[in-house]
Amino acid sequence: MSRARPIPALLALAMTVLLGLATALASTPANAGSPPLRIAAANWTVAETLIALGVVPYAVSDIPNYNAWVKAPPIPDSTLDIGLRNEPNLELLAQNPPDLLLTSALFSRDNARLERLMPVRMIDNFYTDAPFYEATLAMTRKIAQLTDREPQAEALIAETDQVLEETARALQGFKAPLYIVQFSDAQHVRVFGHGNTVGTLFSRTDLTNAWTGPTNAWGYASIPIDRLAERPDARIVVIEPYPRGVGEALKDNRIWQHLPAVREGRVSFIEPIWPYGGLISLQRLARSLVAVSDRIPPADPATEEGAP
């Protein structure tokens, strides 16, 4: 049985008008002579990029978790919360539909229902044929075109390139293997490889990724924490936050406590940064890795000599 609820007649009429305008609105950039589009973002990376370009989103999905896992740039107080990223609140959207909803391929299963209410455009930096950084640049420029923010986008791109160059210089010669992880529960981590902000930094600096195994479409592998002992000479950087209860559980987790990097103090923690995010997330991760690189002591030489 369908879960969709009946829509009042007046709203149905409004929807018909919106559908007639959908193609034009979704494909035409804003211009300086017209009011700014009220844009909703179901994708956190799109939300981050809109704000970085100076656009106040009309609505964003799951703002509390954005604040916990993405953190910056902050969501403006005037922005509405439209529910879960994979299940937007259709009733709320129907009350006062945005001029345009930006979503991603990951959440496209609801597009047919969403398109009855408003124009929908899929934009993201995944599920493309381009490498992650190039796809992120293309996403940024597309959002800028839709919102009449092309100069701001080019300034953001130039700033990001400068941050990457400064990061490469700061990390020059830092050859020690490094795991960059995020906890999924007290027994497992996501360990990052290529195809995200982490992979971009590994490819642009002297940092060496300790993880050489396969990764998924999002550029990470979900592994038990004992596999972090496979490279006993490796440092570990943990991207916060912890899922609920994980921080306390790790205090009594013997596997975690006995990892060589944990025993020898070669673990650093950085504040929440979205590993799948846009250019602001990439800049923040770059600066965070530079900051912690000076605080991670080297591994014991004997350990390094015996490492594979």
Coordinates of C-alpha atoms in Angstrom, one line a residue:
M1 CA 0.0 0.0 0.0
S2 CA 1.3 3.4 -0.9
R3 CA 2.4 5.6 2.0
A4 CA 1.7 8.8 0.0
R5 CA -1.1 10.9 1.5
P6 CA -3.7 12.7 -0.6
I7 CA -2.9 16.4 -1.4
P8 CA -5.6 19.0 -1.3
A9 CA -7.0 20.3 -4.6
L10 CA -5.4 23.7 -4.4
L11 CA -2.0 22.1 -3.8
A12 CA -2.6 19.7 -6.7
L13 CA -3.2 22.8 -8.9
A14 CA -0.1 24.4 -7.6
M15 CA 1.9 21.3 -8.4
T16 CA 0.6 21.3 -11.9
V17 CA 1.9 24.8 -12.4
L18 CA 5.2 23.9 -10.8
L19 CA 5.6 20.9 -13.1
G20 CA 5.2 23.2 -16.1
L21 CA 8.0 25.4 -14.9
A22 CA 10.3 22.6 -13.7
T23 CA 12.5 22.1 -16.8
A24 CA 13.1 25.9 -17.2
L25 CA 13.9 26.4 -13.5
A26 CA 16.1 23.4 -13.2
S27 CA 18.2 24.3 -16.2
T28 CA 18.4 28.1 -16.1
P29 CA 20.8 29.9 -13.8
A30 CA 19.6 32.7 -11.6
N31 CA 20.3 36.2 -12.9
A32 CA 21.0 39.4 -11.1
G33 CA 17.7 40.9 -12.1
S34 CA 15.5 38.3 -10.5
P35 CA 14.9 37.3 -6.9
P36 CA 17.3 34.6 -5.7
L37 CA 16.0 31.0 -6.0
R38 CA 14.9 29.4 -2.8
I39 CA 17.1 26.3 -3.0
A40 CA 16.7 23.2 -0.8
A41 CA 19.6 20.7 -0.5
A42 CA 19.0 17.0 0.3
N43 CA 22.8 16.4 0.0
W44 CA 25.1 17.7 2.7
T45 CA 28.0 18.4 0.2
V46 CA 25.7 20.5 -1.9
A47 CA 24.5 22.4 1.3
E48 CA 28.1 23.0 2.3
T49 CA 28.9 24.3 -1.2
L50 CA 25.9 26.6 -1.4
I51 CA 26.9 28.2 1.9
A52 CA 30.5 28.5 0.9
L53 CA 29.3 30.4 -2.2
G54 CA 27.3 32.8 -0.1
V55 CA 23.9 31.3 -0.8
V56 CA 21.6 30.8 2.2
P57 CA 19.8 27.5 1.6
Y58 CA 16.0 27.6 1.9
A59 CA 16.1 24.1 3.4
V60 CA 18.6 21.3 4.2
S61 CA 18.2 17.7 5.1
D62 CA 18.9 16.5 8.7
I63 CA 20.5 19.6 10.1
P64 CA 21.3 18.2 13.5
N65 CA 23.5 15.5 12.0
Y66 CA 25.0 17.9 9.5
N67 CA 26.1 19.9 12.6
A68 CA 27.6 16.8 14.2
W69 CA 29.3 15.2 11.2
V70 CA 30.0 18.0 8.7
K71 CA 30.1 20.9 11.2
A72 CA 31.3 23.7 8.8
P73 CA 30.3 25.9 7.2
P74 CA 27.4 26.3 9.7
I75 CA 23.8 26.1 8.5
P76 CA 22.1 29.5 8.8
D77 CA 19.5 29.9 11.4
S78 CA 16.8 30.7 8.8
T79 CA 17.3 27.4 7.0
L80 CA 14.5 24.8 7.4
D81 CA 15.2 21.2 8.3
I82 CA 13.4 18.9 5.8
G83 CA 14.1 15.5 7.5
L84 CA 16.3 12.6 6.6
R85 CA 18.6 12.8 3.5
N86 CA 17.2 9.5 2.2
E87 CA 13.6 10.3 3.1
P88 CA 12.8 14.0 2.9
N89 CA 9.6 15.2 4.6
L90 CA 7.2 15.5 1.7
E91 CA 4.4 17.0 3.7
L92 CA 6.7 19.9 4.9
L93 CA 8.0 20.4 1.3
A94 CA 4.5 20.5 0.0
Q95 CA 3.5 23.3 2.3
N96 CA 5.8 25.8 0.7
P97 CA 7.9 24.1 -2.0
P98 CA 11.3 25.5 -2.8
D99 CA 12.1 26.8 -6.3
L100 CA 14.6 24.0 -6.7
L101 CA 15.7 20.9 -4.8
L102 CA 19.3 19.8 -5.3
T103 CA 19.8 16.1 -4.5
S104 CA 22.3 13.4 -5.5
A105 CA 22.2 10.0 -7.2
L106 CA 22.4 8.3 -3.9
F107 CA 19.0 9.5 -2.9
S108 CA 17.3 9.4 -6.3
R109 CA 14.7 6.8 -5.4
D110 CA 12.4 9.6 -4.1
N111 CA 12.8 11.8 -7.2
A112 CA 9.6 10.7 -8.9
R113 CA 7.5 11.8 -5.8
L114 CA 9.6 14.9 -5.2
E115 CA 9.3 16.1 -8.8
R116 CA 5.5 16.3 -8.3
L117 CA 6.1 19.1 -5.8
M118 CA 9.1 21.0 -7.2
P119 CA 11.9 21.1 -9.8
V120 CA 14.6 18.6 -8.8
R121 CA 18.2 18.5 -10.0
M122 CA 20.8 15.8 -9.2
I123 CA 24.2 17.3 -8.5
D124 CA 27.0 15.7 -6.6
N125 CA 30.7 14.8 -6.7
F126 CA 30.2 11.0 -6.7
Y127 CA 28.8 8.6 -9.3
T128 CA 30.8 10.4 -12.1
D129 CA 33.6 9.3 -14.4
A130 CA 35.9 12.0 -13.1
P131 CA 38.4 11.7 -10.2
F132 CA 37.0 13.1 -6.9
Y133 CA 38.7 16.5 -6.9
E134 CA 37.8 17.2 -10.6
A135 CA 34.2 16.1 -9.9
T136 CA 34.1 18.4 -6.9
L137 CA 35.3 21.3 -9.0
A138 CA 32.7 20.6 -11.6
M139 CA 30.0 20.3 -8.9
T140 CA 31.0 23.7 -7.4
R141 CA 30.9 25.4 -10.8
K142 CA 27.5 23.9 -11.7
I143 CA 26.0 25.1 -8.4
A144 CA 27.6 28.5 -9.0
Q145 CA 26.0 28.6 -12.4
L146 CA 22.5 27.8 -11.0
T147 CA 22.9 30.5 -8.3
D148 CA 24.7 33.2 -10.2
R149 CA 27.8 32.8 -8.1
E150 CA 30.5 32.1 -10.7
P151 CA 33.0 34.6 -9.4
Q152 CA 32.6 33.3 -5.8
A153 CA 33.2 29.7 -7.1
E154 CA 36.4 30.6 -8.9
A155 CA 37.7 32.4 -5.8
L156 CA 36.8 29.3 -3.7
I157 CA 38.6 27.1 -6.2
A158 CA 41.7 29.3 -6.2
E159 CA 41.7 29.4 -2.4
T160 CA 41.5 25.6 -2.3
D161 CA 44.4 25.1 -4.7
Q162 CA 46.5 27.4 -2.6
V163 CA 45.6 25.5 0.6
L164 CA 46.6 22.2 -1.2
E165 CA 49.9 23.7 -2.3
E166 CA 50.6 25.0 1.2
T167 CA 49.7 21.6 2.6
A168 CA 52.0 19.8 0.2
R169 CA 54.9 22.0 1.3
A170 CA 54.1 21.6 5.0
L171 CA 53.9 17.8 4.7
Q172 CA 57.0 17.4 2.5
G173 CA 59.0 14.4 3.6
F174 CA 56.3 13.0 5.9
K175 CA 56.7 9.4 4.5
A176 CA 55.4 7.4 7.5
P177 CA 52.4 5.3 6.7
L178 CA 49.1 6.7 7.9
Y179 CA 45.7 5.3 8.5
I180 CA 42.9 7.9 8.4
V181 CA 39.8 6.4 9.9
Q182 CA 36.3 7.1 11.2
F183 CA 34.6 4.8 13.7
S184 CA 31.4 3.1 12.7
D185 CA 31.1 1.3 16.0
A186 CA 33.4 0.2 18.8
Q187 CA 34.7 -2.8 16.7
H188 CA 34.9 -1.3 13.2
V189 CA 36.3 1.7 11.4
R190 CA 35.9 3.1 8.0
V191 CA 39.5 3.3 6.6
F192 CA 39.8 5.8 3.8
G193 CA 41.5 5.3 0.4
H194 CA 41.0 7.0 -2.9
G195 CA 37.9 8.8 -4.2
N196 CA 37.1 11.3 -1.4
T197 CA 38.8 14.3 0.4
V198 CA 41.2 11.9 2.2
G199 CA 42.4 10.3 -1.1
T200 CA 42.8 13.7 -2.7
L201 CA 45.3 14.7 0.1
F202 CA 47.2 11.4 -0.2
S203 CA 47.6 12.1 -4.0
R204 CA 48.6 15.7 -3.5
T205 CA 51.1 15.3 -0.6
D206 CA 54.0 13.1 0.5
L207 CA 51.6 11.3 2.9
T208 CA 51.6 7.5 2.5
N209 CA 48.3 5.7 3.0
A210 CA 48.8 2.6 5.2
W211 CA 45.6 1.1 3.7
T212 CA 46.3 -0.5 0.3
G213 CA 43.2 -2.7 0.2
P214 CA 40.0 -2.3 -1.8
T215 CA 37.5 0.4 -1.1
N216 CA 33.9 1.0 -2.0
A217 CA 32.3 3.7 -4.2
W218 CA 32.7 6.2 -1.4
G219 CA 36.4 5.5 -1.1
Y220 CA 36.5 3.6 2.2
A221 CA 36.6 0.1 3.5
S222 CA 34.8 -1.1 6.6
I223 CA 37.2 -3.2 8.6
P224 CA 37.5 -4.6 12.1
I225 CA 39.9 -2.5 14.2
D226 CA 42.4 -5.3 14.7
R227 CA 43.4 -4.9 11.0
L228 CA 45.0 -1.6 11.9
A229 CA 47.7 -3.7 13.4
E230 CA 48.7 -5.0 10.0
R231 CA 51.1 -2.0 9.7
P232 CA 52.6 -1.8 13.2
D233 CA 54.7 1.2 12.1
A234 CA 51.6 3.2 11.0
R235 CA 50.2 6.3 12.6
I236 CA 46.4 6.6 13.0
V237 CA 44.3 9.8 12.5
V238 CA 40.7 9.5 13.7
I239 CA 38.1 11.8 12.3
E240 CA 35.5 12.5 14.9
P241 CA 32.7 12.3 16.0
Y242 CA 32.3 9.0 17.6
P243 CA 28.9 7.2 17.1
R244 CA 27.0 7.1 20.3
G245 CA 28.7 5.1 23.1
V246 CA 31.9 4.4 21.1
G247 CA 34.1 6.7 23.1
E248 CA 33.3 5.0 26.4
A249 CA 33.5 1.5 24.9
L250 CA 37.0 2.1 23.5
K251 CA 38.4 2.7 27.0
D252 CA 37.8 -1.0 27.8
N253 CA 38.4 -2.3 24.3
R254 CA 41.5 -4.5 24.6
I255 CA 42.0 -4.8 20.9
W256 CA 42.1 -1.0 20.4
Q257 CA 44.2 -0.4 23.5
H258 CA 46.8 -3.0 22.3
L259 CA 47.3 -1.6 18.8
P260 CA 50.9 -0.5 18.5
A261 CA 49.9 3.0 17.5
V262 CA 47.6 3.3 20.5
R263 CA 50.2 1.9 22.9
E264 CA 52.9 4.2 21.6
G265 CA 50.8 7.4 21.4
R266 CA 50.8 7.6 17.6
V267 CA 47.1 8.4 17.4
S268 CA 45.6 11.8 16.7
F269 CA 42.0 13.0 16.7
I270 CA 40.6 15.7 14.5
E271 CA 37.3 17.5 14.7
P272 CA 34.4 16.4 12.5
I273 CA 35.0 16.9 8.8
W274 CA 32.9 15.3 6.1
P275 CA 35.2 13.0 4.1
Y276 CA 32.8 13.1 1.1
G277 CA 32.3 16.8 1.2
G278 CA 33.1 19.8 -0.9
L279 CA 36.0 22.3 -1.1
I280 CA 35.5 23.7 2.4
S281 CA 35.7 20.1 3.8
L282 CA 38.9 19.5 1.8
Q283 CA 40.5 22.7 3.1
R284 CA 39.6 21.9 6.7
L285 CA 41.0 18.3 6.4
A286 CA 44.2 19.6 4.9
R287 CA 44.8 22.1 7.7
S288 CA 43.9 19.5 10.3
L289 CA 46.4 17.0 9.0
V290 CA 49.1 19.6 8.9
A291 CA 48.3 20.5 12.5
V292 CA 48.4 16.9 13.9
S293 CA 51.5 15.9 11.8
D294 CA 53.7 17.7 14.3
R295 CA 52.0 16.0 17.2
I296 CA 52.4 12.3 16.1
P297 CA 55.7 10.9 17.4
P298 CA 57.7 8.6 15.1
A299 CA 57.4 4.8 15.5
D300 CA 60.0 2.9 17.4
P301 CA 62.9 2.2 14.9
A302 CA 62.9 -1.5 15.7
T303 CA 59.2 -1.7 14.9
E304 CA 59.8 0.1 11.6
E305 CA 62.6 -2.3 10.6
G306 CA 60.4 -5.3 11.2
A307 CA 57.4 -3.8 9.4
P308 CA 56.4 -5.2 6.0

